[in-house]
XYZ file of C-alpha atoms in Angstrom:
525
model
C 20.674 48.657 12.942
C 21.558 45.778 10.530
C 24.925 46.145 8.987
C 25.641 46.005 5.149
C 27.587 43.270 5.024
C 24.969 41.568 7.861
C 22.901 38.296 5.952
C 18.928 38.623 6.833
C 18.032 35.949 9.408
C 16.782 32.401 7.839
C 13.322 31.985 8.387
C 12.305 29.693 11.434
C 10.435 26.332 10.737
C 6.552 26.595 9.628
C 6.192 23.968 12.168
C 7.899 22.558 15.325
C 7.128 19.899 17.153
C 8.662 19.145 20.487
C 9.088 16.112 22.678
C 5.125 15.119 21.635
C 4.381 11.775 23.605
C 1.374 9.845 22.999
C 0.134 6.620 24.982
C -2.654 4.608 24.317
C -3.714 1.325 26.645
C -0.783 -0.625 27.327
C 1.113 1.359 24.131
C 3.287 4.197 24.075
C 3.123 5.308 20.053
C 5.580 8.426 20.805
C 7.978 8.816 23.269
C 9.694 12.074 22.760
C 9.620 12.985 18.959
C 10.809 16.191 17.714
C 10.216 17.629 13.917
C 11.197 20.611 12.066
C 9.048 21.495 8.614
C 10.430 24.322 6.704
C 8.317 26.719 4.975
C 7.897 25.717 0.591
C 10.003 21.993 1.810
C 8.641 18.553 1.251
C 9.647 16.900 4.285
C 9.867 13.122 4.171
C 8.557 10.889 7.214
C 10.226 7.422 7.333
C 9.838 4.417 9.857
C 8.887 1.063 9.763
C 5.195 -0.046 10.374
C 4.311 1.122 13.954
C 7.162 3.352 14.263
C 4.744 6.309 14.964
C 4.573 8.232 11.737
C 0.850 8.302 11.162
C 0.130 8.724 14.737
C 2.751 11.843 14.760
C 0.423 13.260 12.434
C -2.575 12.335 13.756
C -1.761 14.647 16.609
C -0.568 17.247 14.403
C -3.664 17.514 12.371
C -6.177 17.341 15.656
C -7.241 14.106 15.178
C -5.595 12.940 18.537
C -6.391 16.568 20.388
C -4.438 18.494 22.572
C -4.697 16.931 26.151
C -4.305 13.450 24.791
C -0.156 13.538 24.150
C 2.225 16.147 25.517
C 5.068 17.865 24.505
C 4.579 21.136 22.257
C 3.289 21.844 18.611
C 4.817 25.536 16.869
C 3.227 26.897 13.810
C 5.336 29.906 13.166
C 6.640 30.250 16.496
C 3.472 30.356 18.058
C 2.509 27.601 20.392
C -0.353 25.805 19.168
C -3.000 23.170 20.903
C -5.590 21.547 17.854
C -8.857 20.720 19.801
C -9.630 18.641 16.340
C -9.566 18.671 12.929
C -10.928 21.700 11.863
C -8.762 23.264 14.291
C -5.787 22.396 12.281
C -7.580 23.289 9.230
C -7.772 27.022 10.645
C -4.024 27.239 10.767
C -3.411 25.790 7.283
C -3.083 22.000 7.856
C -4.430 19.385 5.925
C -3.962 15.661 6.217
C -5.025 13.491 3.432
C -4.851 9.786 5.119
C -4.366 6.560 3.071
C -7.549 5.831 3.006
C -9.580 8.418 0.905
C -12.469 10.927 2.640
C -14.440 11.309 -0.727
C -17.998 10.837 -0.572
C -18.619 9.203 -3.973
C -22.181 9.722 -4.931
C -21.372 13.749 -4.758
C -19.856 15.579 -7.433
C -16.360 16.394 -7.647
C -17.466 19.953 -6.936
C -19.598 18.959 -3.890
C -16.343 16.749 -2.183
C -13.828 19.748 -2.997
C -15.792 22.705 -1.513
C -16.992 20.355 1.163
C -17.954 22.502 4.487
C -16.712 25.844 1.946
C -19.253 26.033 -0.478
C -19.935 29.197 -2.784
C -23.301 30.420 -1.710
C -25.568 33.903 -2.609
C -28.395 34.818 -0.334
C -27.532 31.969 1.352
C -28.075 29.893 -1.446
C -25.054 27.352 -3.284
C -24.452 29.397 -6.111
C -23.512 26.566 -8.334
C -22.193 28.360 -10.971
C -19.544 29.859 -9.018
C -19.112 26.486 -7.298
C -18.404 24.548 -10.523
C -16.048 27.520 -12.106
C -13.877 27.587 -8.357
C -13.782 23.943 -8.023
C -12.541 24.124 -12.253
C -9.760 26.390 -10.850
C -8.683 24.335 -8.400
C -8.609 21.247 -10.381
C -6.681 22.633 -12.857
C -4.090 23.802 -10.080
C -3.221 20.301 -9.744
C -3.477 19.427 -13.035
C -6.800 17.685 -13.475
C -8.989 18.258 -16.078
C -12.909 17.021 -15.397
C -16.221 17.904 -15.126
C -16.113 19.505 -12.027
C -19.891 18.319 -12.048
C -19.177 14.609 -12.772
C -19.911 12.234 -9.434
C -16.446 11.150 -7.959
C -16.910 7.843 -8.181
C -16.442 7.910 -11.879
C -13.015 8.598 -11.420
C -10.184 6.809 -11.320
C -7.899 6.298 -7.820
C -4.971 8.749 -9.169
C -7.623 11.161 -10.267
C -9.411 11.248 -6.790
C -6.055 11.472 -5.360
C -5.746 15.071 -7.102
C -9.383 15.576 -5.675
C -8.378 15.393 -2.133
C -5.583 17.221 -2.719
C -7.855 20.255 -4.508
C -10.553 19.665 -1.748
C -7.064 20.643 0.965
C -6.223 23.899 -1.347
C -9.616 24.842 -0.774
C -9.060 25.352 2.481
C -5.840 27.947 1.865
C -3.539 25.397 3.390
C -0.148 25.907 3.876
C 1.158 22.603 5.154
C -0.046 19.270 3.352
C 0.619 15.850 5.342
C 0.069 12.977 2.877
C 0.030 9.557 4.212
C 0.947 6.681 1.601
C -0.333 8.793 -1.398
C 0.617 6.341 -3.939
C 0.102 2.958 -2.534
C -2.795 2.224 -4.887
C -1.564 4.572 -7.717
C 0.191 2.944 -10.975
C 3.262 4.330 -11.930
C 2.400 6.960 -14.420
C -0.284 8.464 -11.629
C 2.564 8.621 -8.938
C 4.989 10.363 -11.258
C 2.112 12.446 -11.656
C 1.604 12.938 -7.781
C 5.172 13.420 -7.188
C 5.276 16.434 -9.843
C 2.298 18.042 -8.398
C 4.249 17.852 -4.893
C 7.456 19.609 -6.660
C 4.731 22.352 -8.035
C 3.090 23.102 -4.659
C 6.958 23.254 -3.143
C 7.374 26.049 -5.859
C 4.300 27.774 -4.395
C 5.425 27.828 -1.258
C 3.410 24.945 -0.156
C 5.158 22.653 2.789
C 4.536 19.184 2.173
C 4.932 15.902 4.859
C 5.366 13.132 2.640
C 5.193 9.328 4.663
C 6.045 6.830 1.787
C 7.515 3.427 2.294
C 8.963 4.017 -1.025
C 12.358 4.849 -0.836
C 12.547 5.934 -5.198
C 10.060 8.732 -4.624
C 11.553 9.880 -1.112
C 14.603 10.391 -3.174
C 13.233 12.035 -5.896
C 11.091 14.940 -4.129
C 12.228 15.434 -0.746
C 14.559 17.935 1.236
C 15.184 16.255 4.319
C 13.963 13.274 5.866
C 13.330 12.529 9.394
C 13.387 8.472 10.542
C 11.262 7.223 13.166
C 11.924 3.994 15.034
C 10.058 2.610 18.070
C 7.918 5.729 18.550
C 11.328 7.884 19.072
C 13.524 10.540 16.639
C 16.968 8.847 15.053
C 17.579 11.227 13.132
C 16.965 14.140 10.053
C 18.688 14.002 6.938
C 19.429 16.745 5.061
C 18.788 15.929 1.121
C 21.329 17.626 -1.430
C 21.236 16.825 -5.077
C 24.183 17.350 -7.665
C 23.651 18.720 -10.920
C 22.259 15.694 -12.466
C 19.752 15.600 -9.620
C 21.384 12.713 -7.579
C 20.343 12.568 -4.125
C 23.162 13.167 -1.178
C 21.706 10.391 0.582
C 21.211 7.384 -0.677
C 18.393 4.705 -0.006
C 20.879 2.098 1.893
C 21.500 4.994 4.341
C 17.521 4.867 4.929
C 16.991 1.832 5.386
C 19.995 1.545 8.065
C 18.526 4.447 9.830
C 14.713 2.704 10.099
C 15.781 -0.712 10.807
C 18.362 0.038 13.045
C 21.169 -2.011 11.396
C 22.258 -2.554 7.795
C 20.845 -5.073 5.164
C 23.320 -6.872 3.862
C 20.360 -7.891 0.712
C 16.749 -6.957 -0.145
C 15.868 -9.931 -0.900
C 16.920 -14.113 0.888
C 18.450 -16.249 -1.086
C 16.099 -19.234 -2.301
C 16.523 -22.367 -0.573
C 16.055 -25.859 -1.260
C 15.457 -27.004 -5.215
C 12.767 -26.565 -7.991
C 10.799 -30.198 -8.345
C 8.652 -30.989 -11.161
C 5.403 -29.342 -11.982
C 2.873 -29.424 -10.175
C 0.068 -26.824 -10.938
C -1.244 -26.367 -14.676
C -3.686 -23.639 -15.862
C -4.945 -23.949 -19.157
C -7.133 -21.789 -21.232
C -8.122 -19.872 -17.977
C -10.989 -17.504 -19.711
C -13.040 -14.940 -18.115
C -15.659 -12.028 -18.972
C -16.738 -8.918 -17.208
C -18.539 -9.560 -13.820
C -21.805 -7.312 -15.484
C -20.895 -7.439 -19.192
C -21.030 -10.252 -20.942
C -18.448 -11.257 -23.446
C -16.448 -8.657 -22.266
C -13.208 -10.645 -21.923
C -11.160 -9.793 -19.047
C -8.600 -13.002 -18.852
C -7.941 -14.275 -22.554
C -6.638 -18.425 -22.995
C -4.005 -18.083 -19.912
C -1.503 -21.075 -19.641
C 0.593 -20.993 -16.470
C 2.840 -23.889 -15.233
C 3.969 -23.983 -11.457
C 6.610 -26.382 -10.166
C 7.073 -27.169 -6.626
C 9.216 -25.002 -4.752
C 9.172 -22.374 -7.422
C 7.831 -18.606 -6.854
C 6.523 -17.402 -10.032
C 6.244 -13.871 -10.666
C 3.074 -12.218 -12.986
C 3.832 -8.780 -14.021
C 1.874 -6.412 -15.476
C 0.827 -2.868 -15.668
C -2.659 -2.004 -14.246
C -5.760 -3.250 -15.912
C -3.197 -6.312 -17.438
C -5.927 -8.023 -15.628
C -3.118 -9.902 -13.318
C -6.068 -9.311 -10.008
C -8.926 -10.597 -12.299
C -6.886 -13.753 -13.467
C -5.981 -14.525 -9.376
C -9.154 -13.960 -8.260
C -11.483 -16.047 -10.747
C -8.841 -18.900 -10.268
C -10.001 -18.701 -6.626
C -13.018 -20.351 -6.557
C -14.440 -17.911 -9.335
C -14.422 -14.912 -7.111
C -13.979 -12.748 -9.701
C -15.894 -12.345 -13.553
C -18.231 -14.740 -15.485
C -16.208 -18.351 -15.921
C -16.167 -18.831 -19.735
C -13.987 -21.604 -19.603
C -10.258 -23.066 -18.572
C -9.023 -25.594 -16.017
C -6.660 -26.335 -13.494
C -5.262 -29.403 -13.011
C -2.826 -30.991 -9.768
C -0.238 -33.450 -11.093
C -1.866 -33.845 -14.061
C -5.500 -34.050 -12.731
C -8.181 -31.496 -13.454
C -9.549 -29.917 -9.964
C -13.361 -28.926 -9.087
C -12.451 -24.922 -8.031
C -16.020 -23.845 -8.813
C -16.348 -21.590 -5.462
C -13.834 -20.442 -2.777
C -14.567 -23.816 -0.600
C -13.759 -26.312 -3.621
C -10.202 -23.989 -3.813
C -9.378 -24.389 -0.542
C -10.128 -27.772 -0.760
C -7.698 -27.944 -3.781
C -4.856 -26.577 -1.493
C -5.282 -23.236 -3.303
C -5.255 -20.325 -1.190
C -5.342 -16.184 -2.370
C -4.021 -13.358 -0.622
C -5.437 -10.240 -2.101
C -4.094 -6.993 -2.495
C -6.414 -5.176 -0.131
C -5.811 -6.604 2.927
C -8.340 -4.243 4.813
C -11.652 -4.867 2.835
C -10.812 -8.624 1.374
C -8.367 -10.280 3.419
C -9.194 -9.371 7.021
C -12.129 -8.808 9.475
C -10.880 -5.560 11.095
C -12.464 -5.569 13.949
C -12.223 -9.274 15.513
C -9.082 -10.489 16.898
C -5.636 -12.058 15.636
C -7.079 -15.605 16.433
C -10.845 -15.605 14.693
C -8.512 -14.139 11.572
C -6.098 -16.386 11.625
C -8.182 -19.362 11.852
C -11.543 -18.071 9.863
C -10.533 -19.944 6.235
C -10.248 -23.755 7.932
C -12.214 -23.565 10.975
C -12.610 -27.321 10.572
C -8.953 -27.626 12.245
C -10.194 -26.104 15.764
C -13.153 -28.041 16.351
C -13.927 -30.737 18.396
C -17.356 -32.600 17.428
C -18.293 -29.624 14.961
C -17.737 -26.928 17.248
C -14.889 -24.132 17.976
C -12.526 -25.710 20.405
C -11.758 -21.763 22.151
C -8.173 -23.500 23.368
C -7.400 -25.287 20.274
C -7.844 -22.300 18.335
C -6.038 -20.188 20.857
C -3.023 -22.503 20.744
C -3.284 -22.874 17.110
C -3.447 -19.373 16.214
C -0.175 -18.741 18.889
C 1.919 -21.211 16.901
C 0.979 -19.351 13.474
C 1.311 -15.731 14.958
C 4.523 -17.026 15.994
C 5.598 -18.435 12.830
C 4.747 -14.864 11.226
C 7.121 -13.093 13.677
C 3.298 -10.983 13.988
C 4.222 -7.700 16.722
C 1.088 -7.916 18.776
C 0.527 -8.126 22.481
C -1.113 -11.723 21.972
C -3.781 -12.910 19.837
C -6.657 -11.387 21.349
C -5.613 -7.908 20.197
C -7.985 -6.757 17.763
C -6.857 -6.652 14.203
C -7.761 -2.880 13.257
C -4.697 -1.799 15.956
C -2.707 -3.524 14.173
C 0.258 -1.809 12.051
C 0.291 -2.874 8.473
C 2.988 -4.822 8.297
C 1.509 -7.163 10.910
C -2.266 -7.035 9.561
C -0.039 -8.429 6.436
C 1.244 -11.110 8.062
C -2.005 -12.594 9.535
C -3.728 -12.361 6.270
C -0.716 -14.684 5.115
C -1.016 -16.753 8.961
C -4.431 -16.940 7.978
C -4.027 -18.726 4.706
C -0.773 -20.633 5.692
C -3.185 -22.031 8.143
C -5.099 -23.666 5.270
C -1.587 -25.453 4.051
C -1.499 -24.477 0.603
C -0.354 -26.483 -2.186
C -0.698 -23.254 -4.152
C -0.503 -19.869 -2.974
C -1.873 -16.827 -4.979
C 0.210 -13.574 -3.732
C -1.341 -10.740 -5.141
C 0.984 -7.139 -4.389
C 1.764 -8.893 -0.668
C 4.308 -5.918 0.321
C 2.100 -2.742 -0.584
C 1.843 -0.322 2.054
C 4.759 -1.896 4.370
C 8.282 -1.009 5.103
C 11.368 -2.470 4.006
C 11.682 -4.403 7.218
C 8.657 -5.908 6.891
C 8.795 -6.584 3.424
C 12.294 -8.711 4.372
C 10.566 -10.909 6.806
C 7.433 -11.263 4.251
C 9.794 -12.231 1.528
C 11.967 -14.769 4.415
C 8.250 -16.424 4.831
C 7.526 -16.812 1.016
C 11.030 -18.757 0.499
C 10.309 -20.704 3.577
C 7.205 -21.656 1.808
C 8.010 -22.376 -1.344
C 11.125 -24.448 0.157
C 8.719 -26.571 2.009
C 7.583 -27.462 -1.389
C 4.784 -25.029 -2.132
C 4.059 -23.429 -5.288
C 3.647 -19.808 -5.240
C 2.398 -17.238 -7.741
C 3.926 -13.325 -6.827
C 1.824 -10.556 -8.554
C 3.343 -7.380 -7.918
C 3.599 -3.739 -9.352
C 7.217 -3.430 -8.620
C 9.428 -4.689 -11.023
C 12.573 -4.937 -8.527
C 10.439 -7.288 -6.661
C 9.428 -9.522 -9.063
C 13.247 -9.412 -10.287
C 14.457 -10.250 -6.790
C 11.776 -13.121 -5.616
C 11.076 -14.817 -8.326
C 12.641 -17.636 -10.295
C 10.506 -17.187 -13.237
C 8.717 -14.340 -14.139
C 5.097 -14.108 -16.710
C 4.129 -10.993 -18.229
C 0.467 -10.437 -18.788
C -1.269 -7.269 -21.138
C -4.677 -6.915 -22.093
C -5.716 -10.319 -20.437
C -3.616 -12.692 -22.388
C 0.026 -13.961 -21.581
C 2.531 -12.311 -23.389
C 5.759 -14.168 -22.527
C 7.568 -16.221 -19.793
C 11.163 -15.308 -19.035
C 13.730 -17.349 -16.523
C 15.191 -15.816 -13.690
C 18.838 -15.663 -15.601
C 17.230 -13.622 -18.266
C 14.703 -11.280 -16.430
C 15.414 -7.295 -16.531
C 12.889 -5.156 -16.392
C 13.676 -3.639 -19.826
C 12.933 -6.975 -20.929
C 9.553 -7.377 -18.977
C 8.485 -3.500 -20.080
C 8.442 -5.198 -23.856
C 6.439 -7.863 -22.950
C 4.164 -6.006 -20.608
C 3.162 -3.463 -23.592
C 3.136 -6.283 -25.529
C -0.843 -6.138 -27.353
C -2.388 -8.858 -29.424
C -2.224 -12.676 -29.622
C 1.894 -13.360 -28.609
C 4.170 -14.489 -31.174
């Protein structure tokens, strides 16, 4: 009999894992890592690229079954072996990867009560469908047509959808995997404050995030991964003005294994003269003519110099990069770009290339890489004319040529025939950039390089920009995060609506001052 003055037992972890060890050819992904979710927690999963996070919860969720890793997986004390997905689903899991599982053409009804539809007579009672999908939107704060196709939504609003489409299914433990890499900023606050609400309803949340602001604003302990093995769990305590306990130096120490003395390398060598000139760079809407999407842009890039161009989303920053690459982007209205002074032909991707321009685009996965070849066709695909002998593919030359540059990008593989798809993302990043270094750029277009990739990563990324530019390249940064643009860049653009708003020198750049100029409408004073 339990005493008066006896405190009720704690409740145990919602889920345990256990020594889990998972192998594929010539890989071990985990070797011997241990996790502890509590119930109504959001649990934060850190590591560097390849580390094992996403493969951790592969396993959990059954998309690596039981029989293909060992060690043992607990859902309230009971021992538990997923044979797949919907296995998982049973017990109240539900994974929502980086990539999203919407099918776009169906309604936002249709993708939430996917495989739980509302039928009568076995018949979709659409009615019913609509009014439960309405109450699940509105659970995480949505409000649309619960009849409107998905694909009229924007990212951050089919974000909430997979997360509605997961309450459907009465689960108790949410695993989100990079939720906010392609979200702006006022969508991730958004995110994050759903993930706070859900916590209040007792949901249990696993949280993998490369950034280190929102781990520290939501979480309550944090396990690090590095090499496929455990470091360590922090607990995460916050004062009364809601400062974490741990801070996000004490992170980064635990995923890299050793502290960084910066975030960002010093620049080396000195700023020449200019080099690259844009002038009057105008562009419409790809299927709406006189719809103007880049307004009279005037950029100036010296030699040596990174540049930053920030922006908030649809500043048309992508739009500007892209049409200046060969027109890949829009309806060319009008604008040059001259090369010491001279005006260069960059009517199509070839003539860019040929200009010394090269563009490394934000999605990496569907416009910078071919996923399923190798490390060497990638690396070498934009100036194939550099491997061949005669007009054909010299096999050795390209082999040896692609070594060097997979070299030069420090690129974690197990040689360059490993295909590109098992590649972490860090390293996928750092081919697309072998691939275009490979084309030796005069100018190089960098358009959100770090999203998606660890702190780690992002160092050595940022080490082989400054090499770059002090080799005497130009280089343009686009990037969402302020502190980047603030750290890598010795002058800094701000674009709104299409049009330049302001330039502002390294000495001078804070991001209260680019926040004015990137909410800046109208023609600039």
């Amino acid at each position: 009999m339990m005493s008066a003055d006896t405190e009720p037992a704690a409740p145990g972890p919602l889920l345990r894992m256990r020594d889990i060890r998972k192998e594929f050819p010539g890989v071990r992904a985990l070797d011997g890592v241990s996790l502890d979710v509590a119930p109504g927690s959001v649990h934060a999963l850190m590591g560097e690229n390849g580390a094992g996070k996403s493969t951790l919860m592969k396993v959990l969720s059954g998309v690596h079954p039981a029989g293909s890793y060992t060690g043992l997986v607990e859902v309230d004390g009971e021992p538990r072996a997923f044979a797949d997905v919907a296995a998982s689903e049973r017990a109240g899991i539900a994974i929502i990867h980086q990539e999203l599982a919407l099918i776009p053409q169906l309604s936002i009804s249709e993708n939430v009560l996917l495989g739980h539809e509302v039928t009568r007579f076995g018949v979709i009672d659409w009615g019913a469908t609509h009014a439960r999908a309405r109450e699940l939107l509105l659970r995480v704060g949505l409000d649309e047509n619960p009849a409107a196709p998905v694909s009229t939504l924007s990212i951050g609003a089919q974000q909430m959808v997979e997360i509605a489409k997961a309450l459907a299914k009465d689960v108790r433990l949410l695993i989100l995997d990079e939720p906010t890499s392609a979200l702006n900023e006022t969508e991730s606050d958004r995110l994050l404050d759903l993930l706070l609400d859900l916590r209040a309803q007792g949901v249990a949340c696993v949280l993998i995030s490369h950034k280190l602001g929102e781990i520290m604003r939501v979480s309550d302990e944090v396990t690090i991964l590095r090499d496929g093995r455990t470091v360590e769990t922090l607990a995460v305590e916050r004062d009364a003005d809601g400062r974490p306990s741990v801070d996000e130096d004490r992170v980064i120490r635990g995923m890299v294994g050793r502290d960084l003395d910066q975030r960002y390398p010093d620049r080396e060598g000195e700023i020449g003269p200019v080099r690259f000139q844009v002038r009057d760079w105008t562009v419409d809407h790809p299927a709406q003519t006189g719809r103007r999407m880049v307004q009279g842009v005037d950029l100036d890039l010296r030699a040596g110099e990174v540049v930053g161009l920030a922006g908030l989303m649809g500043a048309g920053r992508t739009e500007f990069a892209m049409s200046l690459f060969g027109r890949s982007y829009g309806r060319y209205v009008r604008g040059s770009l001259l090369r010491d002074g001279e005006e260069l032909r960059v009517r199509d991707v070839t003539e860019a290339i040929a200009a010394g321009v090269a563009y490394v685009p934000e999605d990496r996965k569907s416009l910078g890489l071919v996923l399923d070849d190798d490390i060497r066709h990638n690396t070498t695909l934009a100036a194939l004319g550099r491997v061949c002998t005669r007009g054909v593919i010299d096999p050795g030359l390209e082999t040896v040529e692609a070594q060097a540059m997979s070299e030069r990008m420090r690129v974690r593989s197990h040689g360059v025939n490993q295909t590109v798809r098992t590649l972490s993302g860090g390293n996928q990043q750092k081919v697309v950039l072998g691939k275009w270094m490979f084309t030796r750029p005069e100018l190089l277009i960098l358009d959100e390089p770090t999203r998606g990739i660890d702190v780690g990563a992002k160092y050595e990324i940022y080490l082989i920009v400054r090499r770059l530019a002090a080799e005497g390249a130009c280089v343009l940064l686009i990037s969402s995060e302020l502190p980047e643009i603030l750290g890598m860049c010795d002058r800094v653009y701000a674009m709104c609506e299409g049009r330049i708003t302001g330039q502002v020198p390294r000495a001078d750049a804070d991001q209260e001052t680019l926040m004015r100029l990137m909410t800046r409408t109208g023609d600039p004073t």
